[in-house]
C-alpha angles and dihedrals in degrees: 000000000000117000124186123205128231099252086054087059102048096037105036105118125180099241084185086077092062097047083046094052088045090053089050092051089046092050093048096055092046091048088046092049095046096046088047093049090047090053094052091044106038094168094066105079094179089079095051091056094046088049089054094043090049090048092050090052087045092056085049098054092042085054088054098047091049088054095047091050092054091052091047093052091055094043090051090050088051090047087053094053094045090048092050092053091048089053090054097042085050088055094049091048090047092236136116116261095242092066087058129090128188131203102229136033091230134044111261135152095276110051122158123197122205111214133168084250096054141274120319128186126213122224119205127206121232098276093036099238093116138040138189115223112214131169116240133190115227119212121218088346117191108200130192111187116204114205132184 
């Protein structure tokens, strides 16, 4: 079973976003350079073809980036929900949020909290607006703790 610390949940960043933005900028620069070179030398058709290929790659990477940003936005909203849940549970248990770990990165119906006092289960009501915190005993737990 994998548990994520509060630090991991709050500081987890997607570094691929920066690489994709860098790739977009590089492709845009190459595209503009090839297109300008083609406009100056219209007799050389290979630069026209290369600029079309680069433009197509640019649009493809841009589509991936937009899709990834939408996914990142929903993941950020879900992470915000789970971190607020962890802070309220920390207040109830009278510990710091950094001492808690949770078994999911989004709120679902089967959340387990690892605290210094033991393991707790969060049981949500039907609409997800409230929960019950109860202490549980895990039998032979194989715990993997992912930290920031």
